[in-house]
Amino acid sequence: MDFQVVVLAGGNSKSLTPLVSKDVPKPLLPVANHPVLYYVLHQLEESNLKNLIVVVEGEDAGLLVGAWISGTFVDRLHVEIAAVPEDIGTAGALRAISHYLTAKDILAVSGDLVSDVSPGAVAATHRRHDAVVTATLCSVPISGSSELGSSGGKDKTKKPGRYNIIGLDPRKQFLVHIATGAEVEKDTRLQKHLLHAVGQMEIRSDLMDAHMYAFKRSVLQEVLDRKDTFQSLKQDVVPYLVQSQLKSQAVLSGIPQAEEDGNKKVSFPNNQVMVSQILANASTPSFHELYSMDPDGFAQTRKTHKCCAYIASSSSYCVRLNSIQAFMDINRDVTGEADHLLSDNVIGPSPKLGTKTTVLIYMLYTHKVRPYLPMSLGRTTLYAGGRFRNG
């Protein structure tokens, strides 16, 4: 499968102070008997996605994470670690390494995701629909919204939840509307052209963004290049692609188009799950297929792109370690009801590096080019400093 995987591992997260420190960056924060980054890497390995770029914020954190990976995933993964400046966001991190993304499709996954959702299934769905983006959606925990990073605990009931409003086509394959976080209010607005195109839409507030995305590389790079103010995949890149999917490809090229006049207001009382039968065009199997036909029913060049949704099973475990509460919840879960996430592969006190393990660390700091300084790690060479090497 021609996929390149990027794990956005972060660094010294302020939301996890004092659990994280210079000596224990966020990717190495222990969950049960493994650093949190282990769970993502293990899931990727299980899906046979073994060529990875792990993006870490900060040089020191990059060195620590690289040393841990080379000792843990011996003979199992080929990992390149890119150290980027802190606080540049998920879109900024991909922009920093974009010149080294060469595959047709990119799978970007958060390094703090503890989940049993198969990355391989997400990638296969993306390819099957020839989508520009496929977003992984999981059920919101019954006890509250996981935007706070928590799947349990008493404190959540005292805080207002941050919901996602997700709009899906009748087959629940395509993502046609998304509003997250602060954008979600009692009322939200949908443009007329979207309502006429979709015909029938299911509005959901019981799904959360799992921070696992498959992108068509050419489109992703074009968006990152042209929208240099975009910092977040979730808040900026994905909503932009969803909003523009029914417009001409000229949208992605920066050519302005006439806007639809007027909006249709749809109310979501109390942020509850509801199904909205907005128009009567329920017989159309896919609004993308509708837009690919001319008025006489003859096929023509499609001027739309597809934004897909991979909806994980309601029984799937899916939580991000992005708060102290989430840290406690996940540690409780993976030693209890979600103990299937723990493997039997516990690293012994004296692991040996094999000949098939390769870890390369690249420091991507502007105006900061250093010579390569090889450091011996058994039979594995760890490169620190400088930029990405050619070849």
GROMACS .gro file of C-alpha atoms in nm:
model
  391
    1MET     CA    1   0.000   0.000   0.000
    2ASP     CA    2   0.156   0.326  -0.115
    3PHE     CA    3   0.100   0.515   0.211
    4GLN     CA    4   0.343   0.729   0.405
    5VAL     CA    5   0.268   0.749   0.776
    6VAL     CA    6   0.334   1.058   0.986
    7VAL     CA    7   0.294   1.030   1.363
    8LEU     CA    8   0.249   1.373   1.524
    9ALA     CA    9   0.397   1.296   1.865
   10GLY     CA   10   0.423   1.643   2.021
   11GLY     CA   11   0.674   1.732   2.290
   12ASN     CA   12   0.642   1.909   2.624
   13SER     CA   13   0.266   1.957   2.647
   14LYS     CA   14   0.162   2.235   2.885
   15SER     CA   15  -0.169   2.062   2.952
   16LEU     CA   16   0.021   1.770   3.105
   17THR     CA   17   0.246   1.966   3.339
   18PRO     CA   18   0.390   1.848   3.579
   19LEU     CA   19   0.367   1.495   3.437
   20VAL     CA   20   0.590   1.583   3.143
   21SER     CA   21   0.935   1.735   3.170
   22LYS     CA   22   1.255   1.779   2.974
   23ASP     CA   23   1.352   1.424   3.072
   24VAL     CA   24   1.007   1.274   3.006
   25PRO     CA   25   0.845   1.439   2.703
   26LYS     CA   26   0.482   1.366   2.622
   27PRO     CA   27   0.550   1.078   2.376
   28LEU     CA   28   0.731   0.890   2.653
   29LEU     CA   29   0.473   0.951   2.925
   30PRO     CA   30   0.404   0.602   3.067
   31VAL     CA   31   0.066   0.438   3.021
   32ALA     CA   32   0.063   0.107   3.207
   33ASN     CA   33   0.394  -0.054   3.110
   34HIS     CA   34   0.453   0.140   2.786
   35PRO     CA   35   0.508   0.503   2.680
   36VAL     CA   36   0.193   0.646   2.523
   37LEU     CA   37   0.362   0.657   2.181
   38TYR     CA   38   0.392   0.278   2.192
   39TYR     CA   39   0.018   0.229   2.141
   40VAL     CA   40   0.009   0.414   1.808
   41LEU     CA   41   0.326   0.250   1.680
   42HIS     CA   42   0.197  -0.094   1.778
   43GLN     CA   43  -0.132  -0.035   1.594
   44LEU     CA   44   0.058   0.077   1.282
   45GLU     CA   45   0.277  -0.230   1.300
   46GLU     CA   46  -0.030  -0.452   1.329
   47SER     CA   47  -0.164  -0.291   1.009
   48ASN     CA   48   0.168  -0.355   0.833
   49LEU     CA   49   0.238   0.019   0.807
   50LYS     CA   50   0.602   0.009   0.907
   51ASN     CA   51   0.770   0.304   0.734
   52LEU     CA   52   0.706   0.603   0.955
   53ILE     CA   53   0.806   0.963   1.017
   54VAL     CA   54   0.761   1.053   1.383
   55VAL     CA   55   0.744   1.430   1.433
   56VAL     CA   56   0.857   1.549   1.777
   57GLU     CA   57   0.859   1.905   1.908
   58GLY     CA   58   1.205   2.002   2.034
   59GLU     CA   59   1.555   1.870   1.972
   60ASP     CA   60   1.604   1.715   2.315
   61ALA     CA   61   1.269   1.537   2.299
   62GLY     CA   62   1.356   1.412   1.949
   63LEU     CA   63   1.675   1.251   2.074
   64LEU     CA   64   1.500   1.083   2.368
   65VAL     CA   65   1.217   0.951   2.154
   66GLY     CA   66   1.457   0.828   1.887
   67ALA     CA   67   1.664   0.637   2.142
   68TRP     CA   68   1.353   0.473   2.288
   69ILE     CA   69   1.215   0.368   1.948
   70SER     CA   70   1.546   0.219   1.837
   71GLY     CA   71   1.558   0.009   2.152
   72THR     CA   72   1.194  -0.098   2.155
   73PHE     CA   73   1.098  -0.167   1.794
   74VAL     CA   74   1.412  -0.356   1.702
   75ASP     CA   75   1.376  -0.533   1.365
   76ARG     CA   76   1.012  -0.420   1.350
   77LEU     CA   77   0.982  -0.064   1.219
   78HIS     CA   78   1.171   0.180   1.001
   79VAL     CA   79   1.135   0.518   1.170
   80GLU     CA   80   1.260   0.862   1.076
   81ILE     CA   81   1.227   1.121   1.351
   82ALA     CA   82   1.187   1.488   1.262
   83ALA     CA   83   1.238   1.740   1.541
   84VAL     CA   84   1.045   2.063   1.473
   85PRO     CA   85   0.996   2.384   1.674
   86GLU     CA   86   0.740   2.378   1.952
   87ASP     CA   87   0.385   2.513   1.921
   88ILE     CA   88   0.365   2.516   1.541
   89GLY     CA   89   0.051   2.303   1.537
   90THR     CA   90  -0.031   1.983   1.355
   91ALA     CA   91  -0.063   2.152   1.015
   92GLY     CA   92   0.258   2.343   1.079
   93ALA     CA   93   0.438   2.021   1.162
   94LEU     CA   94   0.329   1.862   0.834
   95ARG     CA   95   0.424   2.179   0.648
   96ALA     CA   96   0.773   2.158   0.799
   97ILE     CA   97   0.829   1.809   0.658
   98SER     CA   98   0.615   1.840   0.344
   99HIS     CA   99   0.912   1.821   0.106
  100TYR     CA  100   0.981   1.471   0.233
  101LEU     CA  101   0.633   1.339   0.174
  102THR     CA  102   0.645   1.151  -0.156
  103ALA     CA  103   0.376   0.882  -0.146
  104LYS     CA  104   0.040   0.916  -0.317
  105ASP     CA  105  -0.139   0.918   0.018
  106ILE     CA  106  -0.046   1.026   0.369
  107LEU     CA  107  -0.176   0.885   0.696
  108ALA     CA  108  -0.139   1.139   0.978
  109VAL     CA  109  -0.213   1.021   1.330
  110SER     CA  110  -0.174   1.183   1.669
  111GLY     CA  111   0.094   1.025   1.884
  112ASP     CA  112  -0.120   1.056   2.198
  113LEU     CA  113  -0.404   0.844   2.060
  114VAL     CA  114  -0.470   0.526   2.257
  115SER     CA  115  -0.707   0.324   2.045
  116ASP     CA  116  -0.785  -0.015   1.895
  117VAL     CA  117  -0.909   0.136   1.567
  118SER     CA  118  -0.716  -0.015   1.276
  119PRO     CA  119  -0.510   0.241   1.079
  120GLY     CA  120  -0.505  -0.009   0.792
  121ALA     CA  121  -0.885  -0.002   0.772
  122VAL     CA  122  -0.883   0.377   0.757
  123ALA     CA  123  -0.624   0.369   0.478
  124ALA     CA  124  -0.823   0.109   0.282
  125THR     CA  125  -1.143   0.317   0.309
  126HIS     CA  126  -0.956   0.622   0.185
  127ARG     CA  127  -0.825   0.436  -0.119
  128ARG     CA  128  -1.159   0.274  -0.197
  129HIS     CA  129  -1.332   0.610  -0.228
  130ASP     CA  130  -1.039   0.794  -0.390
  131ALA     CA  131  -1.086   1.067  -0.129
  132VAL     CA  132  -0.881   1.379  -0.066
  133VAL     CA  133  -0.927   1.328   0.308
  134THR     CA  134  -1.071   1.053   0.524
  135ALA     CA  135  -1.135   1.146   0.887
  136THR     CA  136  -1.164   0.879   1.156
  137LEU     CA  137  -1.466   0.928   1.380
  138CYS     CA  138  -1.529   0.744   1.706
  139SER     CA  139  -1.819   0.739   1.947
  140VAL     CA  140  -1.813   1.000   2.221
  141PRO     CA  141  -1.777   0.828   2.560
  142ILE     CA  142  -2.112   0.800   2.737
  143SER     CA  143  -1.982   0.995   3.037
  144GLY     CA  144  -1.888   1.302   2.836
  145SER     CA  145  -1.705   1.455   2.544
  146SER     CA  146  -1.350   1.336   2.488
  147GLU     CA  147  -1.249   1.681   2.364
  148LEU     CA  148  -1.146   1.725   2.725
  149GLY     CA  149  -0.942   1.410   2.688
  150SER     CA  150  -1.143   1.216   2.940
  151SER     CA  151  -1.346   0.898   2.923
  152GLY     CA  152  -1.440   0.882   3.287
  153GLY     CA  153  -1.419   1.059   3.619
  154LYS     CA  154  -1.654   1.281   3.818
  155ASP     CA  155  -1.521   1.619   3.712
  156LYS     CA  156  -1.655   1.595   3.357
  157THR     CA  157  -2.017   1.631   3.466
  158LYS     CA  158  -1.936   1.975   3.609
  159LYS     CA  159  -1.790   2.112   3.285
  160PRO     CA  160  -1.969   2.197   2.961
  161GLY     CA  161  -1.881   1.946   2.692
  162ARG     CA  162  -1.723   2.048   2.362
  163TYR     CA  163  -1.916   1.871   2.092
  164ASN     CA  164  -1.856   1.798   1.729
  165ILE     CA  165  -2.144   1.854   1.489
  166ILE     CA  166  -2.090   1.609   1.204
  167GLY     CA  167  -2.294   1.601   0.882
  168LEU     CA  168  -2.294   1.274   0.686
  169ASP     CA  169  -2.448   1.170   0.356
  170PRO     CA  170  -2.728   0.906   0.360
  171ARG     CA  171  -2.480   0.619   0.327
  172LYS     CA  172  -2.262   0.754   0.609
  173GLN     CA  173  -1.961   0.742   0.378
  174PHE     CA  174  -1.897   1.109   0.307
  175LEU     CA  175  -1.826   1.394   0.545
  176VAL     CA  176  -2.035   1.690   0.426
  177HIS     CA  177  -2.029   1.920   0.727
  178ILE     CA  178  -1.815   1.958   1.037
  179ALA     CA  179  -1.818   2.208   1.321
  180THR     CA  180  -1.600   2.157   1.626
  181GLY     CA  181  -1.516   2.310   1.959
  182ALA     CA  182  -1.595   2.680   1.993
  183GLU     CA  183  -1.778   2.682   1.657
  184VAL     CA  184  -2.057   2.469   1.799
  185GLU     CA  185  -2.343   2.676   1.937
  186LYS     CA  186  -2.716   2.625   1.964
  187ASP     CA  187  -2.756   2.717   1.598
  188THR     CA  188  -2.526   2.643   1.308
  189ARG     CA  189  -2.556   2.749   0.945
  190LEU     CA  190  -2.545   2.531   0.637
  191GLN     CA  191  -2.508   2.680   0.288
  192LYS     CA  192  -2.787   2.630   0.039
  193HIS     CA  193  -2.568   2.469  -0.225
  194LEU     CA  194  -2.472   2.199   0.027
  195LEU     CA  195  -2.833   2.125   0.116
  196HIS     CA  196  -2.938   2.105  -0.248
  197ALA     CA  197  -2.640   1.885  -0.335
  198VAL     CA  198  -2.672   1.636  -0.052
  199GLY     CA  199  -3.049   1.610  -0.051
  200GLN     CA  200  -3.054   1.404   0.265
  201MET     CA  201  -2.818   1.454   0.555
  202GLU     CA  202  -2.765   1.290   0.891
  203ILE     CA  203  -2.652   1.526   1.164
  204ARG     CA  204  -2.457   1.365   1.449
  205SER     CA  205  -2.321   1.502   1.775
  206ASP     CA  206  -2.228   1.164   1.921
  207LEU     CA  207  -1.906   1.132   1.720
  208MET     CA  208  -1.562   1.272   1.791
  209ASP     CA  209  -1.263   1.335   1.571
  210ALA     CA  210  -1.004   1.068   1.655
  211HIS     CA  211  -0.713   1.269   1.506
  212MET     CA  212  -0.633   1.000   1.250
  213TYR     CA  213  -0.653   1.129   0.892
  214ALA     CA  214  -0.571   0.995   0.549
  215PHE     CA  215  -0.490   1.263   0.290
  216LYS     CA  216  -0.423   1.268  -0.081
  217ARG     CA  217  -0.071   1.408  -0.069
  218SER     CA  218  -0.093   1.640  -0.370
  219VAL     CA  219  -0.402   1.815  -0.232
  220LEU     CA  220  -0.266   1.831   0.123
  221GLN     CA  221   0.059   1.991   0.009
  222GLU     CA  222  -0.127   2.243  -0.205
  223VAL     CA  223  -0.346   2.347   0.086
  224LEU     CA  224  -0.049   2.376   0.325
  225ASP     CA  225   0.143   2.585   0.071
  226ARG     CA  226  -0.140   2.821  -0.017
  227LYS     CA  227  -0.294   2.851   0.329
  228ASP     CA  228   0.018   2.935   0.525
  229THR     CA  229  -0.187   3.057   0.823
  230PHE     CA  230  -0.339   2.712   0.879
  231GLN     CA  231  -0.197   2.561   1.198
  232SER     CA  232  -0.437   2.280   1.286
  233LEU     CA  233  -0.545   1.981   1.081
  234LYS     CA  234  -0.869   1.952   1.277
  235GLN     CA  235  -0.960   2.320   1.302
  236ASP     CA  236  -0.827   2.444   0.967
  237VAL     CA  237  -0.732   2.189   0.701
  238VAL     CA  238  -1.013   1.933   0.732
  239PRO     CA  239  -1.299   2.190   0.756
  240TYR     CA  240  -1.155   2.375   0.455
  241LEU     CA  241  -1.155   2.059   0.244
  242VAL     CA  242  -1.506   1.966   0.358
  243GLN     CA  243  -1.647   2.310   0.283
  244SER     CA  244  -1.491   2.328  -0.061
  245GLN     CA  245  -1.568   1.975  -0.184
  246LEU     CA  246  -1.869   2.077  -0.395
  247LYS     CA  247  -1.694   2.365  -0.562
  248SER     CA  248  -1.460   2.368  -0.857
  249GLN     CA  249  -1.103   2.254  -0.826
  250ALA     CA  250  -1.028   2.622  -0.872
  251VAL     CA  251  -1.099   2.660  -0.500
  252LEU     CA  252  -0.790   2.462  -0.416
  253SER     CA  253  -0.594   2.674  -0.661
  254GLY     CA  254  -0.690   2.997  -0.490
  255ILE     CA  255  -0.921   3.127  -0.767
  256PRO     CA  256  -1.223   3.306  -0.611
  257GLN     CA  257  -1.572   3.190  -0.699
  258ALA     CA  258  -1.915   3.338  -0.658
  259GLU     CA  259  -2.068   3.257  -0.320
  260GLU     CA  260  -2.413   3.115  -0.272
  261ASP     CA  261  -2.657   3.383  -0.160
  262GLY     CA  262  -2.847   3.299   0.153
  263ASN     CA  263  -2.803   3.038   0.422
  264LYS     CA  264  -3.026   2.775   0.568
  265LYS     CA  265  -3.033   2.773   0.947
  266VAL     CA  266  -3.056   2.437   1.120
  267SER     CA  267  -3.099   2.419   1.494
  268PHE     CA  268  -2.942   2.154   1.717
  269PRO     CA  269  -3.129   2.187   2.049
  270ASN     CA  270  -2.927   2.079   2.352
  271ASN     CA  271  -2.659   1.935   2.121
  272GLN     CA  272  -2.848   1.605   2.106
  273VAL     CA  273  -2.815   1.351   1.828
  274MET     CA  274  -3.075   1.408   1.560
  275VAL     CA  275  -3.144   1.305   1.200
  276SER     CA  276  -3.250   1.584   0.966
  277GLN     CA  277  -3.435   1.498   0.646
  278ILE     CA  278  -3.357   1.833   0.487
  279LEU     CA  279  -3.469   1.775   0.127
  280ALA     CA  280  -3.642   1.494  -0.059
  281ASN     CA  281  -3.360   1.378  -0.287
  282ALA     CA  282  -3.309   1.053  -0.096
  283SER     CA  283  -3.280   0.835  -0.407
  284THR     CA  284  -2.942   0.978  -0.509
  285PRO     CA  285  -2.678   0.722  -0.399
  286SER     CA  286  -2.403   0.983  -0.371
  287PHE     CA  287  -2.409   1.357  -0.416
  288HIS     CA  288  -2.063   1.330  -0.573
  289GLU     CA  289  -2.213   1.111  -0.845
  290LEU     CA  290  -2.491   1.365  -0.894
  291TYR     CA  291  -2.239   1.641  -0.947
  292SER     CA  292  -2.044   1.430  -1.194
  293MET     CA  293  -2.339   1.418  -1.437
  294ASP     CA  294  -2.460   1.690  -1.671
  295PRO     CA  295  -2.831   1.788  -1.676
  296ASP     CA  296  -2.904   1.525  -1.945
  297GLY     CA  297  -2.757   1.247  -1.734
  298PHE     CA  298  -2.433   1.205  -1.928
  299ALA     CA  299  -2.107   1.163  -1.743
  300GLN     CA  300  -1.870   1.455  -1.733
  301THR     CA  301  -1.545   1.537  -1.558
  302ARG     CA  302  -1.606   1.552  -1.184
  303LYS     CA  303  -1.543   1.896  -1.042
  304THR     CA  304  -1.574   1.786  -0.684
  305HIS     CA  305  -1.345   1.607  -0.447
  306LYS     CA  306  -1.449   1.355  -0.184
  307CYS     CA  307  -1.419   1.397   0.191
  308CYS     CA  308  -1.486   1.063   0.358
  309ALA     CA  309  -1.560   0.946   0.708
  310TYR     CA  310  -1.439   0.623   0.863
  311ILE     CA  311  -1.676   0.557   1.152
  312ALA     CA  312  -1.529   0.315   1.403
  313SER     CA  313  -1.741   0.058   1.577
  314SER     CA  314  -1.925   0.187   1.884
  315SER     CA  315  -1.737  -0.075   2.087
  316SER     CA  316  -1.397   0.063   1.985
  317TYR     CA  317  -1.172   0.218   2.247
  318CYS     CA  318  -1.053   0.562   2.139
  319VAL     CA  319  -0.915   0.828   2.375
  320ARG     CA  320  -0.643   1.090   2.344
  321LEU     CA  321  -0.398   1.152   2.626
  322ASN     CA  322  -0.429   1.531   2.623
  323SER     CA  323  -0.501   1.610   2.988
  324ILE     CA  324  -0.412   1.489   3.334
  325GLN     CA  325  -0.763   1.346   3.372
  326ALA     CA  326  -0.719   1.152   3.049
  327PHE     CA  327  -0.384   1.021   3.175
  328MET     CA  328  -0.555   0.875   3.480
  329ASP     CA  329  -0.850   0.740   3.282
  330ILE     CA  330  -0.638   0.567   3.018
  331ASN     CA  331  -0.410   0.407   3.275
  332ARG     CA  332  -0.719   0.272   3.449
  333ASP     CA  333  -0.877   0.150   3.126
  334VAL     CA  334  -0.579  -0.029   2.971
  335THR     CA  335  -0.528  -0.228   3.289
  336GLY     CA  336  -0.900  -0.304   3.308
  337GLU     CA  337  -1.173  -0.304   3.045
  338ALA     CA  338  -0.933  -0.211   2.763
  339ASP     CA  339  -0.652  -0.448   2.861
  340HIS     CA  340  -0.652  -0.591   2.508
  341LEU     CA  341  -0.447  -0.285   2.411
  342LEU     CA  342  -0.153  -0.419   2.610
  343SER     CA  343   0.061  -0.670   2.425
  344ASP     CA  344   0.282  -0.938   2.574
  345ASN     CA  345   0.589  -0.772   2.432
  346VAL     CA  346   0.751  -0.623   2.740
  347ILE     CA  347   1.107  -0.509   2.673
  348GLY     CA  348   1.365  -0.677   2.892
  349PRO     CA  349   1.642  -0.500   3.087
  350SER     CA  350   1.908  -0.557   2.818
  351PRO     CA  351   1.755  -0.526   2.469
  352LYS     CA  352   1.985  -0.571   2.171
  353LEU     CA  353   1.964  -0.375   1.848
  354GLY     CA  354   1.937  -0.570   1.526
  355THR     CA  355   2.071  -0.501   1.181
  356LYS     CA  356   1.727  -0.416   1.036
  357THR     CA  357   1.652  -0.130   1.275
  358THR     CA  358   1.711   0.218   1.138
  359VAL     CA  359   1.629   0.539   1.321
  360LEU     CA  360   1.723   0.874   1.170
  361ILE     CA  361   1.670   1.202   1.354
  362TYR     CA  362   1.636   1.525   1.159
  363MET     CA  363   1.631   1.871   1.313
  364LEU     CA  364   1.413   2.101   1.104
  365TYR     CA  365   1.491   2.444   1.242
  366THR     CA  366   1.507   2.744   1.011
  367HIS     CA  367   1.852   2.904   0.994
  368LYS     CA  368   1.993   2.623   1.200
  369VAL     CA  369   2.195   2.383   0.990
  370ARG     CA  370   2.442   2.163   1.170
  371PRO     CA  371   2.676   1.892   1.049
  372TYR     CA  372   2.570   1.533   1.100
  373LEU     CA  373   2.700   1.386   1.423
  374PRO     CA  374   2.670   1.008   1.415
  375MET     CA  375   2.618   0.850   1.755
  376SER     CA  376   2.672   0.481   1.795
  377LEU     CA  377   2.382   0.274   1.924
  378GLY     CA  378   2.511  -0.077   1.877
  379ARG     CA  379   2.471  -0.156   1.510
  380THR     CA  380   2.219   0.125   1.460
  381THR     CA  381   2.336   0.474   1.365
  382LEU     CA  382   2.144   0.769   1.507
  383TYR     CA  383   2.193   1.096   1.319
  384ALA     CA  384   2.145   1.419   1.511
  385GLY     CA  385   2.151   1.772   1.374
  386GLY     CA  386   2.125   1.912   1.025
  387ARG     CA  387   1.831   1.875   0.790
  388PHE     CA  388   1.679   1.590   0.596
  389ARG     CA  389   1.935   1.421   0.385
  390ASN     CA  390   1.882   1.376   0.013
  391GLY     CA  391   1.809   1.014  -0.060
   0.00000   0.00000   0.00000
